[in-house]
PDB file of C-alpha atoms and ligand atoms in Angstrom:
ATOM      1  CA  MET Q 238      95.600 101.030  97.298  1.00 92.00           C
ATOM      2  CA  LEU Q 239      93.743  97.485  98.168  1.00 92.00           C
ATOM      3  CA  ASP Q 240      93.073  97.312  94.611  1.00 93.00           C
ATOM      4  CA  VAL Q 241      96.565  97.583  93.405  1.00 95.00           C
ATOM      5  CA  VAL Q 242      97.631  95.135  96.427  1.00 95.00           C
ATOM      6  CA  ARG Q 243      95.371  92.423  95.358  1.00 96.00           C
ATOM      7  CA  LYS Q 244      96.869  92.596  91.876  1.00 97.00           C
ATOM      8  CA  PHE Q 245      99.964  91.289  93.397  1.00 97.00           C
ATOM      9  CA  PRO Q 246      99.884  87.790  91.552  1.00 97.00           C
ATOM     10  CA  GLU Q 247      99.874  89.395  88.088  1.00 97.00           C
ATOM     11  CA  GLN Q 248     102.288  92.013  89.255  1.00 98.00           C
ATOM     12  CA  VAL Q 249     104.820  89.354  89.997  1.00 98.00           C
ATOM     13  CA  LYS Q 250     104.358  87.563  86.580  1.00 98.00           C
ATOM     14  CA  GLU Q 251     104.395  91.286  84.608  1.00 98.00           C
ATOM     15  CA  ALA Q 252     107.416  91.993  86.100  1.00 98.00           C
ATOM     16  CA  LEU Q 253     109.461  88.509  85.801  1.00 98.00           C
ATOM     17  CA  GLY Q 254     108.129  89.389  82.050  1.00 97.00           C
ATOM     18  CA  ILE Q 255     110.184  92.529  81.785  1.00 97.00           C
ATOM     19  CA  GLU Q 256     113.094  92.489  79.387  1.00 93.00           C
ATOM     20  CA  PHE Q 257     116.623  93.940  80.160  1.00 89.00           C
ATOM     21  CA  ASN Q 258     119.247  94.253  77.300  1.00 87.00           C
ATOM     22  CA  PHE Q 259     122.461  94.413  78.532  1.00 92.00           C
ATOM     23  CA  GLU Q 260     125.189  92.509  79.899  1.00 91.00           C
ATOM     24  CA  ILE Q 261     126.995  91.603  82.653  1.00 92.00           C
ATOM     25  CA  GLU Q 262     130.241  89.809  82.722  1.00 90.00           C
ATOM     26  CA  ARG Q 263     129.629  87.286  85.481  1.00 89.00           C
ATOM     27  CA  GLU Q 264     133.175  85.812  86.341  1.00 90.00           C
ATOM     28  CA  LYS Q 265     133.961  89.453  87.381  1.00 88.00           C
ATOM     29  CA  ILE Q 266     131.066  89.678  90.018  1.00 96.00           C
ATOM     30  CA  LYS Q 267     132.520  88.805  93.670  1.00 97.00           C
ATOM     31  CA  ASN Q 268     129.987  90.732  95.591  1.00 98.00           C
ATOM     32  CA  VAL Q 269     126.519  92.703  94.821  1.00 98.00           C
ATOM     33  CA  VAL Q 270     125.737  95.738  96.513  1.00 98.00           C
ATOM     34  CA  VAL Q 271     122.554  97.295  96.665  1.00 98.00           C
ATOM     35  CA  ALA Q 272     121.922 101.149  97.332  1.00 98.00           C
ATOM     36  CA  GLY Q 273     117.904 102.072  97.979  1.00 98.00           C
ATOM     37  CA  MET Q 274     115.941 103.464 100.566  1.00 98.00           C
ATOM     38  CA  GLY Q 275     112.337 102.804 101.965  1.00 97.00           C
ATOM     39  CA  GLY Q 276     109.921 100.668  99.760  1.00 97.00           C
ATOM     40  CA  SER Q 277     112.381 100.272  97.547  1.00 98.00           C
ATOM     41  CA  ALA Q 278     115.538  99.108  99.331  1.00 98.00           C
ATOM     42  CA  ILE Q 279     113.515  96.156 101.501  1.00 98.00           C
ATOM     43  CA  SER Q 280     113.566  94.236  98.148  1.00 98.00           C
ATOM     44  CA  ALA Q 281     116.983  93.831  98.335  1.00 98.00           C
ATOM     45  CA  ASP Q 282     117.126  92.992 102.032  1.00 98.00           C
ATOM     46  CA  ILE Q 283     114.463  89.937 101.323  1.00 98.00           C
ATOM     47  CA  LEU Q 284     116.648  88.985  97.936  1.00 98.00           C
ATOM     48  CA  SER Q 285     119.856  89.009 100.202  1.00 98.00           C
ATOM     49  CA  HIS Q 286     119.465  86.134 102.022  1.00 98.00           C
ATOM     50  CA  PHE Q 287     119.566  83.772  99.025  1.00 98.00           C
ATOM     51  CA  SER Q 288     122.678  85.122  97.404  1.00 98.00           C
ATOM     52  CA  SER Q 289     125.563  82.617  97.038  1.00 98.00           C
ATOM     53  CA  ILE Q 290     128.034  85.551  97.350  1.00 98.00           C
ATOM     54  CA  PRO Q 291     128.369  88.818  99.891  1.00 98.00           C
ATOM     55  CA  PHE Q 292     125.590  90.818  99.107  1.00 98.00           C
ATOM     56  CA  HIS Q 293     125.279  94.176 101.063  1.00 98.00           C
ATOM     57  CA  VAL Q 294     122.115  96.535 101.163  1.00 98.00           C
ATOM     58  CA  VAL Q 295     123.279 100.350 101.582  1.00 98.00           C
ATOM     59  CA  ARG Q 296     120.625 103.084 102.917  1.00 98.00           C
ATOM     60  CA  ASP Q 297     122.944 105.953 103.364  1.00 98.00           C
ATOM     61  CA  TYR Q 298     124.514 108.746 100.837  1.00 97.00           C
ATOM     62  CA  LYS Q 299     127.701 106.645 100.464  1.00 98.00           C
ATOM     63  CA  PRO Q 300     128.351 103.376  99.353  1.00 98.00           C
ATOM     64  CA  PRO Q 301     130.493 101.201 101.280  1.00 97.00           C
ATOM     65  CA  SER Q 302     134.205 101.939 100.515  1.00 97.00           C
ATOM     66  CA  PHE Q 303     135.074  98.006  99.684  1.00 97.00           C
ATOM     67  CA  ILE Q 304     133.282  98.417  96.166  1.00 98.00           C
ATOM     68  CA  ASP Q 305     135.498  98.184  93.112  1.00 97.00           C
ATOM     69  CA  GLU Q 306     135.221  96.591  89.628  1.00 96.00           C
ATOM     70  CA  ASP Q 307     134.408  93.006  91.086  1.00 97.00           C
ATOM     71  CA  THR Q 308     130.710  94.499  92.482  1.00 98.00           C
ATOM     72  CA  LEU Q 309     127.668  94.551  91.018  1.00 98.00           C
ATOM     73  CA  PHE Q 310     126.393  97.760  91.715  1.00 98.00           C
ATOM     74  CA  ILE Q 311     122.658  98.210  91.742  1.00 98.00           C
ATOM     75  CA  ALA Q 312     120.595 100.997  92.371  1.00 98.00           C
ATOM     76  CA  VAL Q 313     117.265 100.514  93.460  1.00 98.00           C
ATOM     77  CA  SER Q 314     114.551 103.457  93.216  1.00 98.00           C
ATOM     78  CA  TYR Q 315     110.939 104.094  91.864  1.00 98.00           C
ATOM     79  CA  SER Q 316     111.029 107.496  91.709  1.00 97.00           C
ATOM     80  CA  GLY Q 317     114.265 107.910  90.321  1.00 97.00           C
ATOM     81  CA  ASN Q 318     114.937 110.942  92.642  1.00 96.00           C
ATOM     82  CA  THR Q 319     115.704 109.850  95.870  1.00 97.00           C
ATOM     83  CA  GLU Q 320     118.720 111.876  96.992  1.00 96.00           C
ATOM     84  CA  GLU Q 321     120.806 109.211  99.114  1.00 97.00           C
ATOM     85  CA  THR Q 322     120.435 106.773  96.215  1.00 98.00           C
ATOM     86  CA  ILE Q 323     121.402 109.318  93.846  1.00 98.00           C
ATOM     87  CA  SER Q 324     124.324 109.745  95.311  1.00 97.00           C
ATOM     88  CA  CYS Q 325     125.464 106.608  96.180  1.00 98.00           C
ATOM     89  CA  PHE Q 326     124.944 105.829  92.317  1.00 98.00           C
ATOM     90  CA  SER Q 327     127.406 108.746  91.652  1.00 97.00           C
ATOM     91  CA  LEU Q 328     129.950 107.487  93.460  1.00 97.00           C
ATOM     92  CA  ALA Q 329     129.639 104.067  92.506  1.00 97.00           C
ATOM     93  CA  ARG Q 330     128.987 103.974  88.803  1.00 95.00           C
ATOM     94  CA  GLU Q 331     132.983 104.732  87.780  1.00 95.00           C
ATOM     95  CA  LYS Q 332     134.296 101.757  90.036  1.00 96.00           C
ATOM     96  CA  CYS Q 333     131.980  99.035  89.351  1.00 96.00           C
ATOM     97  CA  PRO Q 334     129.509  97.544  86.533  1.00 96.00           C
ATOM     98  CA  HIS Q 335     126.045  98.763  87.776  1.00 97.00           C
ATOM     99  CA  VAL Q 336     121.991  98.327  86.803  1.00 97.00           C
ATOM    100  CA  VAL Q 337     119.264 101.034  87.692  1.00 98.00           C
ATOM    101  CA  ILE Q 338     116.091  99.740  88.771  1.00 98.00           C
ATOM    102  CA  THR Q 339     113.400 102.347  88.389  1.00 98.00           C
ATOM    103  CA  THR Q 340     110.492 104.138  86.882  1.00 98.00           C
ATOM    104  CA  GLY Q 341     112.660 106.976  85.573  1.00 97.00           C
ATOM    105  CA  GLY Q 342     113.465 110.009  87.129  1.00 97.00           C
ATOM    106  CA  LYS Q 343     117.390 111.246  87.775  1.00 97.00           C
ATOM    107  CA  LEU Q 344     118.732 108.126  88.116  1.00 97.00           C
ATOM    108  CA  GLY Q 345     117.014 106.647  84.965  1.00 96.00           C
ATOM    109  CA  SER Q 346     118.438 109.110  83.066  1.00 96.00           C
ATOM    110  CA  MET Q 347     122.299 108.670  84.668  1.00 95.00           C
ATOM    111  CA  ALA Q 348     122.590 105.217  84.060  1.00 93.00           C
ATOM    112  CA  LYS Q 349     122.970 103.132  80.537  1.00 89.00           C
ATOM    113  CA  ASN Q 350     121.853  99.544  82.265  1.00 95.00           C
ATOM    114  CA  VAL Q 351     118.205 100.566  83.351  1.00 97.00           C
ATOM    115  CA  ILE Q 352     115.501  98.138  84.085  1.00 97.00           C
ATOM    116  CA  LYS Q 353     112.545 100.172  83.450  1.00 97.00           C
ATOM    117  CA  ILE Q 354     109.504  99.240  85.408  1.00 98.00           C
ATOM    118  CA  PRO Q 355     106.178 100.674  85.142  1.00 97.00           C
ATOM    119  CA  SER Q 356     105.049 103.980  86.918  1.00 97.00           C
ATOM    120  CA  GLY Q 357     102.052 105.308  88.281  1.00 96.00           C
ATOM    121  CA  MET Q 358     102.406 103.392  91.941  1.00 96.00           C
ATOM    122  CA  GLN Q 359     103.297 104.084  95.262  1.00 95.00           C
ATOM    123  CA  PRO Q 360     106.808 102.295  95.692  1.00 96.00           C
ATOM    124  CA  ARG Q 361     105.639 100.034  98.507  1.00 96.00           C
ATOM    125  CA  ALA Q 362     102.809  98.441  96.277  1.00 97.00           C
ATOM    126  CA  ALA Q 363     105.197  98.764  93.358  1.00 98.00           C
ATOM    127  CA  ILE Q 364     107.241  95.352  95.504  1.00 98.00           C
ATOM    128  CA  ALA Q 365     106.848  93.216  92.336  1.00 98.00           C
ATOM    129  CA  TYR Q 366     108.340  95.583  90.043  1.00 98.00           C
ATOM    130  CA  LEU Q 367     111.037  96.508  92.243  1.00 98.00           C
ATOM    131  CA  LEU Q 368     111.753  92.828  93.527  1.00 98.00           C
ATOM    132  CA  PHE Q 369     111.162  90.473  91.097  1.00 98.00           C
ATOM    133  CA  PRO Q 370     113.408  91.840  88.241  1.00 98.00           C
ATOM    134  CA  MET Q 371     116.141  92.163  90.635  1.00 98.00           C
ATOM    135  CA  ALA Q 372     115.429  88.533  91.458  1.00 98.00           C
ATOM    136  CA  LYS Q 373     115.621  87.729  87.715  1.00 97.00           C
ATOM    137  CA  LEU Q 374     118.744  89.398  86.666  1.00 97.00           C
ATOM    138  CA  LEU Q 375     120.694  88.137  89.889  1.00 97.00           C
ATOM    139  CA  SER Q 376     119.397  84.243  89.180  1.00 97.00           C
ATOM    140  CA  SER Q 377     120.784  85.037  85.187  1.00 95.00           C
ATOM    141  CA  LEU Q 378     123.854  86.068  86.364  1.00 96.00           C
ATOM    142  CA  GLY Q 379     124.096  82.229  89.252  1.00 96.00           C
ATOM    143  CA  ILE Q 380     123.718  84.423  92.103  1.00 97.00           C
ATOM    144  CA  MET Q 381     120.515  82.888  93.335  1.00 98.00           C
ATOM    145  CA  ASP Q 382     118.529  80.044  92.513  1.00 97.00           C
ATOM    146  CA  LEU Q 383     114.972  80.925  92.947  1.00 98.00           C
ATOM    147  CA  ASP Q 384     111.843  79.370  91.882  1.00 97.00           C
ATOM    148  CA  PHE Q 385     109.795  81.442  90.364  1.00 98.00           C
ATOM    149  CA  ASP Q 386     107.043  79.334  89.115  1.00 97.00           C
ATOM    150  CA  GLU Q 387     106.378  78.349  92.415  1.00 97.00           C
ATOM    151  CA  VAL Q 388     105.605  81.958  93.844  1.00 98.00           C
ATOM    152  CA  VAL Q 389     103.611  82.431  91.255  1.00 97.00           C
ATOM    153  CA  TYR Q 390     101.325  79.311  92.118  1.00 97.00           C
ATOM    154  CA  LEU Q 391     101.614  80.108  95.804  1.00 97.00           C
ATOM    155  CA  MET Q 392     100.029  83.657  95.287  1.00 97.00           C
ATOM    156  CA  GLU Q 393      97.485  82.427  92.803  1.00 97.00           C
ATOM    157  CA  SER Q 394      95.818  79.631  94.510  1.00 97.00           C
ATOM    158  CA  ASN Q 395      95.846  81.299  97.903  1.00 97.00           C
ATOM    159  CA  ARG Q 396      94.577  84.680  96.943  1.00 96.00           C
ATOM    160  CA  ASP Q 397      91.780  84.169  99.190  1.00 96.00           C
ATOM    161  CA  ARG Q 398      93.134  82.365 102.294  1.00 97.00           C
ATOM    162  CA  ILE Q 399      95.758  85.464 102.328  1.00 97.00           C
ATOM    163  CA  GLU Q 400      93.211  88.531 102.113  1.00 96.00           C
ATOM    164  CA  GLU Q 401      91.271  86.322 105.238  1.00 97.00           C
ATOM    165  CA  ILE Q 402      94.313  85.854 106.793  1.00 97.00           C
ATOM    166  CA  ALA Q 403      95.383  89.259 106.639  1.00 97.00           C
ATOM    167  CA  LYS Q 404      91.824  90.861 107.546  1.00 96.00           C
ATOM    168  CA  GLU Q 405      92.125  88.680 110.664  1.00 96.00           C
ATOM    169  CA  VAL Q 406      95.451  89.478 111.495  1.00 96.00           C
ATOM    170  CA  GLY Q 407      94.307  93.771 110.850  1.00 92.00           C
ATOM    171  CA  GLY Q 408      91.749  93.132 112.847  1.00 91.00           C
ATOM    172  CA  GLY Q 409      93.000  91.383 115.705  1.00 92.00           C
ATOM    173  CA  ILE Q 410      95.760  93.914 116.816  1.00 95.00           C
ATOM    174  CA  LYS Q 411      95.378  95.955 119.638  1.00 94.00           C
ATOM    175  CA  GLY Q 412      97.703  98.272 120.374  1.00 96.00           C
ATOM    176  CA  ILE Q 413     101.318  98.862 118.542  1.00 97.00           C
ATOM    177  CA  PRO Q 414     102.220  95.558 116.350  1.00 98.00           C
ATOM    178  CA  VAL Q 415     105.822  93.937 117.025  1.00 98.00           C
ATOM    179  CA  ILE Q 416     106.730  91.681 114.322  1.00 98.00           C
ATOM    180  CA  TYR Q 417     109.633  89.045 114.891  1.00 98.00           C
ATOM    181  CA  GLY Q 418     110.979  86.615 112.172  1.00 98.00           C
ATOM    182  CA  TYR Q 419     114.246  84.932 111.845  1.00 98.00           C
ATOM    183  CA  GLY Q 420     116.690  85.150 108.677  1.00 98.00           C
ATOM    184  CA  VAL Q 421     114.757  86.134 105.867  1.00 98.00           C
ATOM    185  CA  MET Q 422     111.433  86.321 107.799  1.00 98.00           C
ATOM    186  CA  GLY Q 423     113.135  89.008 109.605  1.00 98.00           C
ATOM    187  CA  SER Q 424     113.702  91.148 106.292  1.00 98.00           C
ATOM    188  CA  ILE Q 425     109.688  90.127 106.332  1.00 98.00           C
ATOM    189  CA  ALA Q 426     109.131  91.435 109.711  1.00 98.00           C
ATOM    190  CA  ARG Q 427     111.180  94.863 108.984  1.00 98.00           C
ATOM    191  CA  ARG Q 428     108.525  95.271 105.725  1.00 98.00           C
ATOM    192  CA  TRP Q 429     105.536  94.291 107.867  1.00 98.00           C
ATOM    193  CA  ARG Q 430     106.647  97.380 110.484  1.00 98.00           C
ATOM    194  CA  GLN Q 431     107.258  99.484 107.202  1.00 98.00           C
ATOM    195  CA  GLN Q 432     104.014  98.714 105.941  1.00 98.00           C
ATOM    196  CA  PHE Q 433     101.941  99.595 109.065  1.00 98.00           C
ATOM    197  CA  ASN Q 434     104.261 103.018 109.416  1.00 98.00           C
ATOM    198  CA  GLU Q 435     103.567 103.896 106.003  1.00 98.00           C
ATOM    199  CA  ASN Q 436      99.745 102.314 105.268  1.00 97.00           C
ATOM    200  CA  ALA Q 437      97.965 102.539 108.597  1.00 97.00           C
ATOM    201  CA  LYS Q 438     100.251 105.420 109.788  1.00 97.00           C
ATOM    202  CA  MET Q 439     101.170 103.785 113.171  1.00 97.00           C
ATOM    203  CA  HIS Q 440     103.909 102.899 115.448  1.00 98.00           C
ATOM    204  CA  ALA Q 441     105.232  99.389 114.654  1.00 98.00           C
ATOM    205  CA  PHE Q 442     108.460  97.655 115.867  1.00 98.00           C
ATOM    206  CA  ASP Q 443     110.113  94.557 114.214  1.00 98.00           C
ATOM    207  CA  PHE Q 444     113.044  92.449 115.718  1.00 98.00           C
ATOM    208  CA  VAL Q 445     115.300  89.440 114.240  1.00 98.00           C
ATOM    209  CA  LEU Q 446     115.795  86.298 116.331  1.00 98.00           C
ATOM    210  CA  PRO Q 447     117.728  85.195 117.878  1.00 98.00           C
ATOM    211  CA  GLU Q 448     119.743  88.497 118.298  1.00 98.00           C
ATOM    212  CA  CYS Q 449     116.312  89.684 119.949  1.00 98.00           C
ATOM    213  CA  ASN Q 450     116.756  87.260 122.413  1.00 98.00           C
ATOM    214  CA  HIS Q 451     119.603  88.683 123.799  1.00 98.00           C
ATOM    215  CA  ASN Q 452     118.342  92.253 124.391  1.00 98.00           C
ATOM    216  CA  GLU Q 453     114.163  92.504 123.588  1.00 98.00           C
ATOM    217  CA  LEU Q 454     113.269  89.498 125.307  1.00 98.00           C
ATOM    218  CA  GLU Q 455     114.845  91.357 128.678  1.00 98.00           C
ATOM    219  CA  ALA Q 456     111.947  93.909 128.276  1.00 97.00           C
ATOM    220  CA  TRP Q 457     109.138  91.908 128.932  1.00 97.00           C
ATOM    221  CA  GLU Q 458     110.013  91.587 132.495  1.00 96.00           C
ATOM    222  CA  GLY Q 459     108.696  94.851 132.523  1.00 96.00           C
ATOM    223  CA  GLY Q 460     105.220  93.712 130.842  1.00 94.00           C
ATOM    224  CA  GLY Q 461     104.031  94.207 127.376  1.00 94.00           C
ATOM    225  CA  ASP Q 462     101.018  96.464 127.734  1.00 93.00           C
ATOM    226  CA  ASN Q 463      99.431  97.768 124.691  1.00 95.00           C
ATOM    227  CA  ILE Q 464     101.583  95.239 122.709  1.00 97.00           C
ATOM    228  CA  THR Q 465     100.237  92.704 119.685  1.00 98.00           C
ATOM    229  CA  CYS Q 466     102.984  90.284 118.892  1.00 98.00           C
ATOM    230  CA  ILE Q 467     103.256  88.952 115.452  1.00 98.00           C
ATOM    231  CA  PHE Q 468     105.197  85.561 114.726  1.00 98.00           C
ATOM    232  CA  LEU Q 469     106.485  85.104 111.147  1.00 98.00           C
ATOM    233  CA  ARG Q 470     106.802  81.525 111.543  1.00 98.00           C
ATOM    234  CA  GLU Q 471     107.680  78.235 109.301  1.00 95.00           C
ATOM    235  CA  LYS Q 472     106.942  74.544 109.954  1.00 91.00           C
ATOM    236  CA  GLU Q 473     110.710  73.636 108.479  1.00 90.00           C
ATOM    237  CA  GLU Q 474     112.574  76.372 110.997  1.00 93.00           C
ATOM    238  CA  MET Q 475     115.494  75.295 112.662  1.00 95.00           C
ATOM    239  CA  ASP Q 476     114.835  73.360 116.038  1.00 97.00           C
ATOM    240  CA  ARG Q 477     116.887  76.414 117.780  1.00 98.00           C
ATOM    241  CA  ILE Q 478     114.683  78.660 116.379  1.00 98.00           C
ATOM    242  CA  LYS Q 479     111.348  76.609 117.132  1.00 98.00           C
ATOM    243  CA  ALA Q 480     112.694  76.328 120.808  1.00 98.00           C
ATOM    244  CA  ARG Q 481     113.715  80.123 120.931  1.00 98.00           C
ATOM    245  CA  PHE Q 482     109.713  81.038 119.055  1.00 98.00           C
ATOM    246  CA  ASP Q 483     108.050  78.493 121.587  1.00 97.00           C
ATOM    247  CA  PHE Q 484     110.045  80.173 124.715  1.00 98.00           C
ATOM    248  CA  MET Q 485     108.906  83.752 123.552  1.00 98.00           C
ATOM    249  CA  ARG Q 486     105.492  82.592 122.749  1.00 98.00           C
ATOM    250  CA  GLU Q 487     104.777  81.636 126.353  1.00 97.00           C
ATOM    251  CA  GLU Q 488     106.457  84.066 127.749  1.00 97.00           C
ATOM    252  CA  TYR Q 489     104.673  87.106 125.770  1.00 97.00           C
ATOM    253  CA  GLU Q 490     101.732  85.486 125.896  1.00 96.00           C
ATOM    254  CA  GLU Q 491     101.135  86.303 129.658  1.00 96.00           C
ATOM    255  CA  LYS Q 492     101.411  89.682 129.013  1.00 96.00           C
ATOM    256  CA  ALA Q 493     100.263  90.454 125.522  1.00 97.00           C
ATOM    257  CA  ARG Q 494      98.481  89.317 122.428  1.00 96.00           C
ATOM    258  CA  VAL Q 495     100.696  86.826 120.164  1.00 97.00           C
ATOM    259  CA  ILE Q 496      99.448  85.946 116.842  1.00 97.00           C
ATOM    260  CA  GLU Q 497     101.165  83.420 115.150  1.00 98.00           C
ATOM    261  CA  LEU Q 498     101.455  82.591 111.283  1.00 98.00           C
ATOM    262  CA  TYR Q 499     102.735  80.157 109.216  1.00 97.00           C
ATOM    263  CA  ALA Q 500     103.496  80.411 105.514  1.00 96.00           C
ATOM    264  CA  PRO Q 501     103.038  77.330 103.327  1.00 95.00           C
ATOM    265  CA  GLY Q 502     105.239  76.806 100.318  1.00 95.00           C
ATOM    266  CA  LYS Q 503     108.375  74.605  99.582  1.00 95.00           C
ATOM    267  CA  SER Q 504     111.152  77.126  99.131  1.00 96.00           C
ATOM    268  CA  ARG Q 505     111.690  79.339 101.673  1.00 97.00           C
ATOM    269  CA  PHE Q 506     111.669  82.120  98.942  1.00 98.00           C
ATOM    270  CA  SER Q 507     107.533  81.478  98.324  1.00 98.00           C
ATOM    271  CA  ARG Q 508     107.375  81.214 102.014  1.00 98.00           C
ATOM    272  CA  ALA Q 509     109.201  84.771 102.866  1.00 98.00           C
ATOM    273  CA  ILE Q 510     106.943  86.460  99.768  1.00 98.00           C
ATOM    274  CA  TYR Q 511     103.970  85.096 101.030  1.00 98.00           C
ATOM    275  CA  HIS Q 512     104.382  86.380 104.584  1.00 98.00           C
ATOM    276  CA  MET Q 513     105.409  89.262 102.855  1.00 98.00           C
ATOM    277  CA  HIS Q 514     102.041  89.612 100.949  1.00 98.00           C
ATOM    278  CA  VAL Q 515     100.020  89.010 104.091  1.00 98.00           C
ATOM    279  CA  GLY Q 516     101.547  91.707 105.874  1.00 98.00           C
ATOM    280  CA  ASP Q 517     100.694  94.037 102.879  1.00 98.00           C
ATOM    281  CA  MET Q 518      97.425  93.402 102.950  1.00 97.00           C
ATOM    282  CA  ALA Q 519      96.918  93.473 106.723  1.00 97.00           C
ATOM    283  CA  SER Q 520      98.778  97.171 107.013  1.00 97.00           C
ATOM    284  CA  ILE Q 521      95.871  98.183 104.250  1.00 97.00           C
ATOM    285  CA  TYR Q 522      93.130  96.467 106.644  1.00 96.00           C
ATOM    286  CA  MET Q 523      94.759  98.350 109.519  1.00 96.00           C
ATOM    287  CA  ALA Q 524      94.378 101.686 107.858  1.00 96.00           C
ATOM    288  CA  GLU Q 525      90.806 101.116 107.306  1.00 94.00           C
ATOM    289  CA  ARG Q 526      89.800 100.015 110.183  1.00 94.00           C
ATOM    290  CA  ARG Q 527      91.767 103.275 111.784  1.00 95.00           C
ATOM    291  CA  GLY Q 528      89.814 105.126 109.109  1.00 96.00           C
ATOM    292  CA  ILE Q 529      93.276 106.041 107.348  1.00 95.00           C
ATOM    293  CA  ASP Q 530      93.885 106.680 103.464  1.00 95.00           C
ATOM    294  CA  ALA Q 531      96.648 104.030 102.958  1.00 95.00           C
ATOM    295  CA  GLU Q 532      98.089 105.781  99.728  1.00 94.00           C
ATOM    296  CA  PRO Q 533      99.482 109.223 100.759  1.00 94.00           C
ATOM    297  CA  VAL Q 534     102.594 109.409 102.204  1.00 95.00           C
ATOM    298  CA  ASN Q 535     102.265 113.664 103.429  1.00 95.00           C
ATOM    299  CA  LEU Q 536     105.092 113.385 105.771  1.00 96.00           C
ATOM    300  CA  ILE Q 537     107.930 111.911 103.668  1.00 96.00           C
ATOM    301  CA  MET Q 538     106.860 114.164 100.670  1.00 95.00           C
ATOM    302  CA  GLN Q 539     107.096 117.242 103.100  1.00 95.00           C
ATOM    303  CA  LEU Q 540     110.489 116.384 104.192  1.00 95.00           C
ATOM    304  CA  LYS Q 541     111.793 115.041 100.326  1.00 93.00           C
ATOM    305  CA  ASN Q 542     110.019 118.852  99.592  1.00 93.00           C
ATOM    306  CA  VAL Q 543     112.058 120.441 102.332  1.00 94.00           C
ATOM    307  CA  LEU Q 544     115.337 118.643 101.413  1.00 93.00           C
ATOM    308  CA  SER Q 545     115.119 120.014  98.152  1.00 89.00           C
ATOM    309  CA  GLN Q 546     114.471 123.005  98.369  1.00 88.00           C
ATOM    310  CA  HIS Q 547     117.376 123.403 100.846  1.00 80.00           C
ATOM    311  CA  SER Q 548     119.461 121.954  98.374  1.00 73.00           C
ATOM    312  CA  ARG Q 549     118.598 124.133  95.577  1.00 67.00           C
ATOM    313  CA  SER Q 550     118.956 127.427  98.141  1.00 66.00           C
ATOM    314  CA  SER Q 551     122.496 126.322  99.385  1.00 61.00           C
ATOM    315  CA  SER Q 552     123.684 125.379  95.763  1.00 52.00           C
TER     316      SER Q 552
HETATM  317  O1  PA5 S 244     107.733 103.682 100.517  1.00 65.50           O
HETATM  318  C1  PA5 S 244     107.649 104.576 100.265  1.00 65.50           C
HETATM  319  O2  PA5 S 244     106.871 105.628  99.613  1.00 65.50           O
HETATM  320  C2  PA5 S 244     109.132 105.015 100.632  1.00 65.50           C
HETATM  321  O3  PA5 S 244     109.454 104.563 101.432  1.00 65.50           O
HETATM  322  C3  PA5 S 244     109.948 105.419  99.559  1.00 65.50           C
HETATM  323  O4  PA5 S 244     110.216 103.984  98.990  1.00 65.50           O
HETATM  324  C4  PA5 S 244     111.130 105.979  99.550  1.00 65.50           C
HETATM  325  O5  PA5 S 244     111.084 107.164 100.476  1.00 65.50           O
HETATM  326  C5  PA5 S 244     112.428 105.830  98.545  1.00 65.50           C
HETATM  327  O6  PA5 S 244     111.668 106.603  97.475  1.00 65.50           O
HETATM  328  P1  PA5 S 244     112.199 105.840  96.294  1.00 65.50           P
HETATM  329  O7  PA5 S 244     111.514 103.979  96.354  1.00 65.50           O
HETATM  330  O8  PA5 S 244     111.215 106.421  95.055  1.00 65.50           O
HETATM  331  O9  PA5 S 244     113.271 105.612  95.956  1.00 65.50           O
END
């Protein structure tokens, strides 16, 4: 897993080189809906923050009722066999222009416009292939404006630094990691939580500012035993967000360990990808520390098997 994740900068370059030979009529698109689950859906969560038009991520069996011919519908599933994503796609494909991002599977055979990505990885370790082709497609349609060169440069030039920080964070967590972020860093906090869940097989929680200041904050009145807080910060953050984080640090530090991380990079997108990659690596170091193999996701696979038996016997 670590070897695969270490190749992230190369994967980003390869992913940006993936060609697609279909056309979407940009003038018609008024909103974007992406269906996906888990390690596939998070790519859309992250990109949603950069969209110039309404952008909705659906993790469910049904797409939202507003979808129509003005919706660009994207189904993203690494395996192509995730039942919720297939169900959404089946309900949306007649109504909307659509694209599928997958290695193959059922979804791959159901769609006309497919962006085919390399197989043989764990979905969460294939994030470069799940995110960057979607980003490239949406950029080519003028729905977002992202600096990919900067991301590649930042990832390549900070390889050792990222690994060092990840090792330090992975080694420094005591108890349950609780990750906090604002805006796109809120989605990156979610990614960190998912990675601690799936790679290190441990509980973790994520919170988004400023919302968590209206509820989660009060939980600290009851103490913070067994928690390590991770703040995903940016030097360029808004004053109000800085003030919130500073208040939280002062309060939380009295009761728990607080790790504050800042990402370099000129654009928010680059900083988000940087923070994401640190978290991906930190979760693997955490797994190593816990003596756990980061790769298999036995319970997720078991549930998928049970559900597929169930649908076979009821059909
Ligand atoms: O990371 C994982 O393995 C999961 O979160 C999967 O991404 C999730 O179960 C959905 O599967 P897929 O990405 O193949 O659609």
